[in-house]
PDB file of C-alpha atoms and ligand atoms in Angstrom:
ATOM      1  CA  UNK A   1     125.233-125.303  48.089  1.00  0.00           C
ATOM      2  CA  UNK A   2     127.728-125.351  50.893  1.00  0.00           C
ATOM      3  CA  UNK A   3     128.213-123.514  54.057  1.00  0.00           C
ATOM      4  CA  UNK A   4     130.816-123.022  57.014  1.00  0.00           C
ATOM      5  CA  UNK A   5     129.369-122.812  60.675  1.00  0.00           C
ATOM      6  CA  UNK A   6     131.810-120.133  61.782  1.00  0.00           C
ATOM      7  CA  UNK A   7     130.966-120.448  65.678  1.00  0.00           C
ATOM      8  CA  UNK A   8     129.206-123.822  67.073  1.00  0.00           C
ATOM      9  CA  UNK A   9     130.434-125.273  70.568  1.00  0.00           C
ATOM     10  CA  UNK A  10     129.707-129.053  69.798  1.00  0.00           C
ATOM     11  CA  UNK A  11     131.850-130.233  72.541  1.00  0.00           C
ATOM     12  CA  UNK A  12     128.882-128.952  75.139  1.00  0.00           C
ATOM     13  CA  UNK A  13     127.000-130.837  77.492  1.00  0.00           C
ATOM     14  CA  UNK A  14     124.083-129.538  75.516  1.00  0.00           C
ATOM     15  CA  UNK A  15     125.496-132.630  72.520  1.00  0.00           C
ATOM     16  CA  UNK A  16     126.460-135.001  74.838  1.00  0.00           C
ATOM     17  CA  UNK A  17     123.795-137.053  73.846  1.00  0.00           C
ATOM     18  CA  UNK A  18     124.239-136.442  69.922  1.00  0.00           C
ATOM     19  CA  UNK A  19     127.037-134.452  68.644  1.00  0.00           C
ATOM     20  CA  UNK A  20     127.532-137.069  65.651  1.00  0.00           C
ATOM     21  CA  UNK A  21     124.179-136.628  64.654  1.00  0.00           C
ATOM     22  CA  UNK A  22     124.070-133.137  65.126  1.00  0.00           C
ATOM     23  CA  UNK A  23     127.088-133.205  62.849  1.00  0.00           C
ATOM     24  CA  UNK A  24     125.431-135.343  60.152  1.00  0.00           C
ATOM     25  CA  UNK A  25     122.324-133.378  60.022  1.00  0.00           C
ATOM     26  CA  UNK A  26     124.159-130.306  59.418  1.00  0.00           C
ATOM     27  CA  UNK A  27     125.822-132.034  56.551  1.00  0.00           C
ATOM     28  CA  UNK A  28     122.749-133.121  55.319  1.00  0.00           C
ATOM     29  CA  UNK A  29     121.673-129.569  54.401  1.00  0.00           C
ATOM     30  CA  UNK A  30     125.124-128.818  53.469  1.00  0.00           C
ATOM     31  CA  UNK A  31     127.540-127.509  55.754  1.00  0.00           C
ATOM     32  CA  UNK A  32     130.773-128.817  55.205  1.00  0.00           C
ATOM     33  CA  UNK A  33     133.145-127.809  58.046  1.00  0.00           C
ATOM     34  CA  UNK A  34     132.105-126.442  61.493  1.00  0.00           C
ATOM     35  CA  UNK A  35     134.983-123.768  63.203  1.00  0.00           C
ATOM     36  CA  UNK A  36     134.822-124.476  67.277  1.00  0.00           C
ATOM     37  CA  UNK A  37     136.367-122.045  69.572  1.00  0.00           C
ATOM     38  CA  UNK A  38     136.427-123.103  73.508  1.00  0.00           C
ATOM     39  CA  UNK A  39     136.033-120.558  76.494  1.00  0.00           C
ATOM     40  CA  UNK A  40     138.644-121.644  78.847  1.00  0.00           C
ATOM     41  CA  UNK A  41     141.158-124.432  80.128  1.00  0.00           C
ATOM     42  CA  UNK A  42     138.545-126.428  81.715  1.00  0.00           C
ATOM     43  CA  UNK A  43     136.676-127.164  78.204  1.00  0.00           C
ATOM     44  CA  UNK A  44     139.979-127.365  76.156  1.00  0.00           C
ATOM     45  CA  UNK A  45     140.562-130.754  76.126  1.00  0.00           C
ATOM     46  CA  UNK A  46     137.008-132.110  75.469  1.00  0.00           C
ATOM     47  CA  UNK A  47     136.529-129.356  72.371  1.00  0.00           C
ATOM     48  CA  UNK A  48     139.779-130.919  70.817  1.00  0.00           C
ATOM     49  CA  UNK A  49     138.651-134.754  71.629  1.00  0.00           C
ATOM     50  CA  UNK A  50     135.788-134.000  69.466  1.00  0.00           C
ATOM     51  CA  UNK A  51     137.804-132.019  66.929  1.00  0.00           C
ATOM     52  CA  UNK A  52     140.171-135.395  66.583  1.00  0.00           C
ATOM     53  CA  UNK A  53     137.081-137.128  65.563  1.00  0.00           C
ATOM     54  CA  UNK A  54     136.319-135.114  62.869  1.00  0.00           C
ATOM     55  CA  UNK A  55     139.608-134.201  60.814  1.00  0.00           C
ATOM     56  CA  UNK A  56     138.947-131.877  57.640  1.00  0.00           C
ATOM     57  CA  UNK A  57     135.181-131.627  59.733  1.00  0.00           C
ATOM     58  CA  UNK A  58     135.858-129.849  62.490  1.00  0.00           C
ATOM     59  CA  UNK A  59     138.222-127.248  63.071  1.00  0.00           C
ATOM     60  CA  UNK A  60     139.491-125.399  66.557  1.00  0.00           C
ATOM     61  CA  UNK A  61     140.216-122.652  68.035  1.00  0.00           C
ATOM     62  CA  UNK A  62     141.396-121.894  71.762  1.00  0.00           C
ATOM     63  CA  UNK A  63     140.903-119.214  74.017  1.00  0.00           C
ATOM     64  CA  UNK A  64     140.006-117.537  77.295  1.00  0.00           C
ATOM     65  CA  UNK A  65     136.666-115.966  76.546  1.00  0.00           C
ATOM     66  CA  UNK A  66     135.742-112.594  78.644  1.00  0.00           C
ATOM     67  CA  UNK A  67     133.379-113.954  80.406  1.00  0.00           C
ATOM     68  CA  UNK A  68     135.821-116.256  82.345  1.00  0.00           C
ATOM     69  CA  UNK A  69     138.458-113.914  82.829  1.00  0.00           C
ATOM     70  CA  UNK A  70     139.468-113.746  86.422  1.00  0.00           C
ATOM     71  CA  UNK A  71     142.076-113.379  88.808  1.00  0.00           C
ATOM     72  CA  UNK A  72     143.899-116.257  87.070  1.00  0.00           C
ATOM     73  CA  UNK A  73     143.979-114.907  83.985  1.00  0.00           C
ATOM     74  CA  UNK A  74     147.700-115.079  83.218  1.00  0.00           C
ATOM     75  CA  UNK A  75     147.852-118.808  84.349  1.00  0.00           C
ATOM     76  CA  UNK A  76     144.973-119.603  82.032  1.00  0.00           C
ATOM     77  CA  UNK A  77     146.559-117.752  79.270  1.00  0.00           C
ATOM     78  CA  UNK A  78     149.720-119.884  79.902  1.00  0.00           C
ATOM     79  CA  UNK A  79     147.957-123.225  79.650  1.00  0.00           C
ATOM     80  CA  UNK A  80     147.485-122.262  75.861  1.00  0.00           C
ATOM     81  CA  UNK A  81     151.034-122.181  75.200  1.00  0.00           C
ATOM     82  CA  UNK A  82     150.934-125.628  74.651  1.00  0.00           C
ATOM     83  CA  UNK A  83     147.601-126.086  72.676  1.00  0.00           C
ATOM     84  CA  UNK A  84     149.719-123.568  70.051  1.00  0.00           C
ATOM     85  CA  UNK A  85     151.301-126.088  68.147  1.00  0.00           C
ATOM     86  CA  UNK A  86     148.412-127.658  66.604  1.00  0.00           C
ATOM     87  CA  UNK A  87     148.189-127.249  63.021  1.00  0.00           C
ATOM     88  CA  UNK A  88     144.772-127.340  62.881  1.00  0.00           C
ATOM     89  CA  UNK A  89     144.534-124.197  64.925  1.00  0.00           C
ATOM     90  CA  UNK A  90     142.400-121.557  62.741  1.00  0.00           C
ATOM     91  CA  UNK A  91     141.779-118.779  65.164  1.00  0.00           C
ATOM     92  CA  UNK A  92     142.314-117.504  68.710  1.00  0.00           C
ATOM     93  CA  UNK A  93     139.099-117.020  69.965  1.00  0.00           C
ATOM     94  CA  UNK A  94     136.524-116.859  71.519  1.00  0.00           C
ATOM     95  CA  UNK A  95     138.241-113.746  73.440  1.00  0.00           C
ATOM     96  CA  UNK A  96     137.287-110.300  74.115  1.00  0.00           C
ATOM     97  CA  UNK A  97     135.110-107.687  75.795  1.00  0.00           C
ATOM     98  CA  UNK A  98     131.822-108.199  77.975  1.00  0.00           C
ATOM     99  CA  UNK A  99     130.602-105.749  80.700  1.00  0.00           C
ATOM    100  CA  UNK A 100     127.094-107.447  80.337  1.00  0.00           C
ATOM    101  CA  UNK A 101     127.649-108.923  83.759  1.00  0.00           C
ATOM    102  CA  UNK A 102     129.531-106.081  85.649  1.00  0.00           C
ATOM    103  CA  UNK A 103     133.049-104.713  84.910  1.00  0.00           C
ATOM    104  CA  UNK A 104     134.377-106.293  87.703  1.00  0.00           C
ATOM    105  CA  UNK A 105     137.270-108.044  85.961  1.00  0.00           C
ATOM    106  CA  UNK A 106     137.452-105.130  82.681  1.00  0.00           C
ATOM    107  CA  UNK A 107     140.645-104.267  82.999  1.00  0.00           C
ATOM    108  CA  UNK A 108     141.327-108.299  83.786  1.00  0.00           C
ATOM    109  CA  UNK A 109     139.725-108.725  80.669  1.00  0.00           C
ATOM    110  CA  UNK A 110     141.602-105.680  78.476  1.00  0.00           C
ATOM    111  CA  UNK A 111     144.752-107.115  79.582  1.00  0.00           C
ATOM    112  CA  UNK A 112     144.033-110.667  78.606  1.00  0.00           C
ATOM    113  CA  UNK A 113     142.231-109.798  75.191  1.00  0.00           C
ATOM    114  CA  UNK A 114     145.253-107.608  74.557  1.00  0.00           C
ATOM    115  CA  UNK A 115     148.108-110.595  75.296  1.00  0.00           C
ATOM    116  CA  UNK A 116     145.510-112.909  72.793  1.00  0.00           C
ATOM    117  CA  UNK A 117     146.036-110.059  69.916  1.00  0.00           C
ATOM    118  CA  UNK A 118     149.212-110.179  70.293  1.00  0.00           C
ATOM    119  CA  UNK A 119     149.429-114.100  70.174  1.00  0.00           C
ATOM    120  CA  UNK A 120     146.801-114.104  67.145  1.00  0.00           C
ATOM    121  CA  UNK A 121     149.620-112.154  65.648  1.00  0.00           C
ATOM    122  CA  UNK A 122     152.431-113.491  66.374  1.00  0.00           C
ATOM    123  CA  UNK A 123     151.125-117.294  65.205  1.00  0.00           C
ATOM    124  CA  UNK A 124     149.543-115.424  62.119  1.00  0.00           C
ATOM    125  CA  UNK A 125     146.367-116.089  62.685  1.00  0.00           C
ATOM    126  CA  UNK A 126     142.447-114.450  62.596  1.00  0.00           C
ATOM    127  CA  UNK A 127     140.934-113.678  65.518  1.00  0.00           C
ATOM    128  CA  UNK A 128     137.052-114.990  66.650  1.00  0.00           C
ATOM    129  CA  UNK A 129     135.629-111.939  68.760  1.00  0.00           C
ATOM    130  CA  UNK A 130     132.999-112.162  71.645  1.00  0.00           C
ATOM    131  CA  UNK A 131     132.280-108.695  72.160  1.00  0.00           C
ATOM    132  CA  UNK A 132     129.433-107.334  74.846  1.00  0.00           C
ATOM    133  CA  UNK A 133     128.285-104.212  75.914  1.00  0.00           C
ATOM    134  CA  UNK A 134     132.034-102.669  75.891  1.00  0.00           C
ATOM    135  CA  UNK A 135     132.105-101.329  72.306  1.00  0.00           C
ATOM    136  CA  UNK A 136     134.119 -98.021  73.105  1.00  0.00           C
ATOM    137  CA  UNK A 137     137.173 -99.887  75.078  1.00  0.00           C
ATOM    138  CA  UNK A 138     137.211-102.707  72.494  1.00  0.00           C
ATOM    139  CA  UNK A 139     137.996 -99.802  69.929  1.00  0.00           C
ATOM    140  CA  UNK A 140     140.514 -98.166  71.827  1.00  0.00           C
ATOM    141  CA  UNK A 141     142.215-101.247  72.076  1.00  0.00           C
ATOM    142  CA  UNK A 142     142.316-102.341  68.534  1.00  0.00           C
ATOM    143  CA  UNK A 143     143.639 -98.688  67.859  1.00  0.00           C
ATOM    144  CA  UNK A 144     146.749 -99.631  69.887  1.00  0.00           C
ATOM    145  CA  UNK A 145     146.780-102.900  68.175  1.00  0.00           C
ATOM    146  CA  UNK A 146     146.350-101.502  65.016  1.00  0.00           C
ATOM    147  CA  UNK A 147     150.233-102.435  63.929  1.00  0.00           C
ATOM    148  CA  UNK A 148     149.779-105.948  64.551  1.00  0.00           C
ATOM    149  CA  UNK A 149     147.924-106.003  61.352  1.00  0.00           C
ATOM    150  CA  UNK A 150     144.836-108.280  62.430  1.00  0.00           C
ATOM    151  CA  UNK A 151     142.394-110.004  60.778  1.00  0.00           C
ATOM    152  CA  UNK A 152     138.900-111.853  62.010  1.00  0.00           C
ATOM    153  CA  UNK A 153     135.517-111.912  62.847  1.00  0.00           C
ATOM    154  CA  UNK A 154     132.762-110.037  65.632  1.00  0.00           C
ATOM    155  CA  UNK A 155     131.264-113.581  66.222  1.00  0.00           C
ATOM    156  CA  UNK A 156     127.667-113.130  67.270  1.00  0.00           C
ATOM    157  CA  UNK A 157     127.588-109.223  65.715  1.00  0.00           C
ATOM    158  CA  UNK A 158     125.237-107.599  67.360  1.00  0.00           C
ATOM    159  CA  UNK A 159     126.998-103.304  66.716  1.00  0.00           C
ATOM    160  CA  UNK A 160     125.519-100.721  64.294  1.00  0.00           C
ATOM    161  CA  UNK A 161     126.658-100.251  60.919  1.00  0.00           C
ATOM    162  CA  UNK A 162     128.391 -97.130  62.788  1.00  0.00           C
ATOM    163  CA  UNK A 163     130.554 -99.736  64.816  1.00  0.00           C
ATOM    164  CA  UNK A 164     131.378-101.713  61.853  1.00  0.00           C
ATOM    165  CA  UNK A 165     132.722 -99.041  59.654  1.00  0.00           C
ATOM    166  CA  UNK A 166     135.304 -97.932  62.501  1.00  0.00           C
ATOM    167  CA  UNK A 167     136.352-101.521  63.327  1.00  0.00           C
ATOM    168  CA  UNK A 168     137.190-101.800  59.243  1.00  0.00           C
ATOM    169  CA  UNK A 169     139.574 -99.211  59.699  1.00  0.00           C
ATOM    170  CA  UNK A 170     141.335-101.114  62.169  1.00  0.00           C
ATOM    171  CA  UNK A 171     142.386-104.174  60.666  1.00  0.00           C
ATOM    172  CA  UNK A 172     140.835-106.621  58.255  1.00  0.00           C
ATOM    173  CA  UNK A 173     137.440-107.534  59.723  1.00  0.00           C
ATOM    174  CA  UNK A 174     134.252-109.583  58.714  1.00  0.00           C
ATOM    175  CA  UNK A 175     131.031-110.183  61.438  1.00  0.00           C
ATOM    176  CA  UNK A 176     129.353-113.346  62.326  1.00  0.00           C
ATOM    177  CA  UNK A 177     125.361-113.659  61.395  1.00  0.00           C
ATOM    178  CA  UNK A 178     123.935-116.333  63.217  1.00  0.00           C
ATOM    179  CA  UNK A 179     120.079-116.482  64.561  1.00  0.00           C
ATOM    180  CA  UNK A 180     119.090-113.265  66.090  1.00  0.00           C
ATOM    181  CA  UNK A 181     118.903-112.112  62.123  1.00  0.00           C
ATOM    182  CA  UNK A 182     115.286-113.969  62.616  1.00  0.00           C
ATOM    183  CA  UNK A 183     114.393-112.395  65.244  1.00  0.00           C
ATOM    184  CA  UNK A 184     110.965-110.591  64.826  1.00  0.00           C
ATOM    185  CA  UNK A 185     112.280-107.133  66.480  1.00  0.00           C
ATOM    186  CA  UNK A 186     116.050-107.314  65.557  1.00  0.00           C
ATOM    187  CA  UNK A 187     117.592-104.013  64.573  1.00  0.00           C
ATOM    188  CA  UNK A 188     120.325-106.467  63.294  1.00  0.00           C
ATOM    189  CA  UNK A 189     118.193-106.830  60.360  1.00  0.00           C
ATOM    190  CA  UNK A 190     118.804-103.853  59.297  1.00  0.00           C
ATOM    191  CA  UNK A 191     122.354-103.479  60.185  1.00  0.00           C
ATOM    192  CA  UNK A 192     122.755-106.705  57.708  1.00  0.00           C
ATOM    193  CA  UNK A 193     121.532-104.405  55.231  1.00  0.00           C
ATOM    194  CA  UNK A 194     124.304-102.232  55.183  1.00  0.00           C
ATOM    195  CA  UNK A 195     127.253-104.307  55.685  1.00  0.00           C
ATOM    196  CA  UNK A 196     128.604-105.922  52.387  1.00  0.00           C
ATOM    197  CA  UNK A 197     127.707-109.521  51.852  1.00  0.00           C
ATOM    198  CA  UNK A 198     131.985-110.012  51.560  1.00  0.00           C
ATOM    199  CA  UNK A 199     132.333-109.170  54.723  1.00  0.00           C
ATOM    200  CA  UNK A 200     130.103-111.670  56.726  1.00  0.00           C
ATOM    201  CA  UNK A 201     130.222-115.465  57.643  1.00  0.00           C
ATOM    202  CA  UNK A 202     127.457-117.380  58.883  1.00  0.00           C
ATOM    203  CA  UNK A 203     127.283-119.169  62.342  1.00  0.00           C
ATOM    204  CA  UNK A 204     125.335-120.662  64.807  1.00  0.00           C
ATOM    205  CA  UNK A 205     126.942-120.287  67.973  1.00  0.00           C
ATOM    206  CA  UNK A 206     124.469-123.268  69.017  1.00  0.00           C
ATOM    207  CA  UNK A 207     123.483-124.374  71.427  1.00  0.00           C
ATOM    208  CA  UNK A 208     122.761-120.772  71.952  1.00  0.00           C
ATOM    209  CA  UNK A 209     121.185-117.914  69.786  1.00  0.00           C
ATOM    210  CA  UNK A 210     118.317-120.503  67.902  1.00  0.00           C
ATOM    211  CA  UNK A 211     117.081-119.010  64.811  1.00  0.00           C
ATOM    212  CA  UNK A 212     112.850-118.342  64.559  1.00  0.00           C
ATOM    213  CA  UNK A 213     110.836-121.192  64.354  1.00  0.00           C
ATOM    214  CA  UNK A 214     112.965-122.700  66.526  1.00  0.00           C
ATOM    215  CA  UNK A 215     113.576-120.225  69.101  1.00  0.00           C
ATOM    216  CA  UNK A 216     113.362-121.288  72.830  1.00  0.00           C
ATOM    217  CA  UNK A 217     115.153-124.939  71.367  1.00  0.00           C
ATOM    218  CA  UNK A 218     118.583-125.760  71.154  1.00  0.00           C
ATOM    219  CA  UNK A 219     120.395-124.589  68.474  1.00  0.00           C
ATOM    220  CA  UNK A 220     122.563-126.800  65.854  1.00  0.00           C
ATOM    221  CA  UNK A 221     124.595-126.118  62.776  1.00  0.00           C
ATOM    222  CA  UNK A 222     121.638-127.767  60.414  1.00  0.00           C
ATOM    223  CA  UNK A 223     119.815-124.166  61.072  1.00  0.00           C
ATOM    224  CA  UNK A 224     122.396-122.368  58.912  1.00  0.00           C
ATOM    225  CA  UNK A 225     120.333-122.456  55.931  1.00  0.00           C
ATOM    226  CA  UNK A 226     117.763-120.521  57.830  1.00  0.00           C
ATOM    227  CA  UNK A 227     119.890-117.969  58.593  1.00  0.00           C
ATOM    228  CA  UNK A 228     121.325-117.771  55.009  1.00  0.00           C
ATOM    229  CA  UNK A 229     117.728-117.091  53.654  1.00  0.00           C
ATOM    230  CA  UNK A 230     117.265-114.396  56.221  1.00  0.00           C
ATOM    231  CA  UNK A 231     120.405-112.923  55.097  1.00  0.00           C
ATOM    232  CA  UNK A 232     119.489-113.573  51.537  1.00  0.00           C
ATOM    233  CA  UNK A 233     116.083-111.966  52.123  1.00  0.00           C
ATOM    234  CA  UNK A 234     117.875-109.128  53.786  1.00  0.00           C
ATOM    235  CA  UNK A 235     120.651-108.420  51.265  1.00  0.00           C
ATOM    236  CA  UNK A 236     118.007-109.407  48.136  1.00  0.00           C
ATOM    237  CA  UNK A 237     120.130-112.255  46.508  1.00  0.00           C
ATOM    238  CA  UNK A 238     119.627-115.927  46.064  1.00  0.00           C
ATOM    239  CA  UNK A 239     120.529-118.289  49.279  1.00  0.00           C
ATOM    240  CA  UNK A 240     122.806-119.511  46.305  1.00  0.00           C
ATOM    241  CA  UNK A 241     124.929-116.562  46.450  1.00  0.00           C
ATOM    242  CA  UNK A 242     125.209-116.293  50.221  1.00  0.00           C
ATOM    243  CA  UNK A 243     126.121-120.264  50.319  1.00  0.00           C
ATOM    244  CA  UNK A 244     128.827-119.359  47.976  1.00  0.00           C
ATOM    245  CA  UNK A 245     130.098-115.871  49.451  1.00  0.00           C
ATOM    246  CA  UNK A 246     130.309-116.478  52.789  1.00  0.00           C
ATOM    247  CA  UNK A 247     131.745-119.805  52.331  1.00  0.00           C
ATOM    248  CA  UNK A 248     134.417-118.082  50.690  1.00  0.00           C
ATOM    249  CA  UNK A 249     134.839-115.566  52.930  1.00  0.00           C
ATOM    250  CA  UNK A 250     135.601-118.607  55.941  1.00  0.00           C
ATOM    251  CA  UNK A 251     137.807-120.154  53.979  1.00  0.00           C
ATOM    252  CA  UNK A 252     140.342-117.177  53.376  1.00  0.00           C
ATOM    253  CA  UNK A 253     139.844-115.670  56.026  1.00  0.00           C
ATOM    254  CA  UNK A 254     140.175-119.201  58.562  1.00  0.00           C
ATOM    255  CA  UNK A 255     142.767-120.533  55.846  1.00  0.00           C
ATOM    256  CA  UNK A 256     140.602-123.343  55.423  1.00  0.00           C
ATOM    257  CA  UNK A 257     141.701-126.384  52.573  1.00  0.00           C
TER     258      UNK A 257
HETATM  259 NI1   NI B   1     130.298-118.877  71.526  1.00  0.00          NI
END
């Protein structure tokens, strides 16, 4: 059995201590590649130092995640000019919508996620979403993007099954399942359900989001499996045919060899 982590930030302080074990113990229960999108300019350099490391391993992705949208936002989104010509690029990501914090910087934040789409499209590749409490403007927005004919993943999917069947008319779209799937009360659960098993990947997003037992811990890629049993449990198939469908799934869809 093999897996893809979809979403791990390996390059954080939280592995300073231990990324290449963290690394080796996921690969010890079988994931094979781990996809690692960076927030901003000022973790860019250190995500792709660790990326070098691990050719084939580890794969990136840049971009300037909601959250860190500000009044610099067109600067930032100019320092990734130059991180474009990587080959190893998968996805633009993680970028997007949150309000969780205030809505200060949302139309900051529409006009950055919208310049992202548009360079997702224009390099031809998948898109990693972070979306947060601003489901109804992240629509609207991939209705006016809907001729740029994208593709990629609501890292971290935490929508309805509603949600899900309206962003599938909009482009070509799969949702990351990482650890809140094991969460005693999560009415992701039953979301996971609904949503075809050949349209989700599996990811940690660790350090954060730690699947149950190990809630409250830091979270690593070597906790996939537990999520692929939940989702196994959840969809009633073998972790065998999770392993092999959403490994798939990250491979077309990132255009990984
Ligand atoms: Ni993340």
């Amino acid at each position: 059995m093999t897996f893809i982590d979809t979403h791990t930030h390996l390059y954080d302080e939280a592995f300073s201590e231990d990324a290449a074990q963290a690394i080796a113990r996921g690969q010890a229960v079988g994931v094979t590649k781990f996809l690692q999108p960076d927030v901003d300019s000022r973790e860019r350099e250190q995500m792709f130092a660790l990326v070098d490391q691990y050719p084939g391993v580890l794969y990136p992705m840049i971009g300037l995640y909601p959250g860190s949208v500000e009044k610099n936002w067109q600067e930032e989104l100019q320092t990734m000019e130059k991180w474009l010509t990587r080959s190893d690029l998968v996805a633009v990501g993680e970028i997007g919508l949150d309000y969780h914090y205030g809505a200060e910087f949302a139309q900051e934040q529409k006009e950055a996620f919208r310049v992202q789409l548009e360079m997702a499209a224009r390099m031809d590749l998948p898109v990693n979403i972070h979306l947060r409490e601003a489901t109804e403007d992240f629509i609207k927005i991939l209705e006016e993007c809907k001729h740029l004919g994208l593709r990629g993943n609501l890292h971290a999917y935490s929508g309805s099954y509603e949600t899900f069947c309206r962003v599938q008319r909009l482009g070509d779209w799969y949702v990351g399942i990482g650890g809140v799937v094991t969460f005693k009360k999560a009415t992701l659960a039953e979301v996971v359900k609904k949503i075809p098993l050949d349209r989700i990947v599996l990811e940690t997003d660790s350090p954060y989001l730690t699947p149950t037992p190990y809630r409250g811990q830091r979270n690593e890629s070597a906790y996939i499996p537990i999520i692929a049993a939940k989702v196994a449990e959840l969809k009633q198939v073998s972790v065998e045919e999770v392993a092999e469908v959403t490994t798939h799934t990250a491979e077309k869809l990132f255009s990984l060899k």
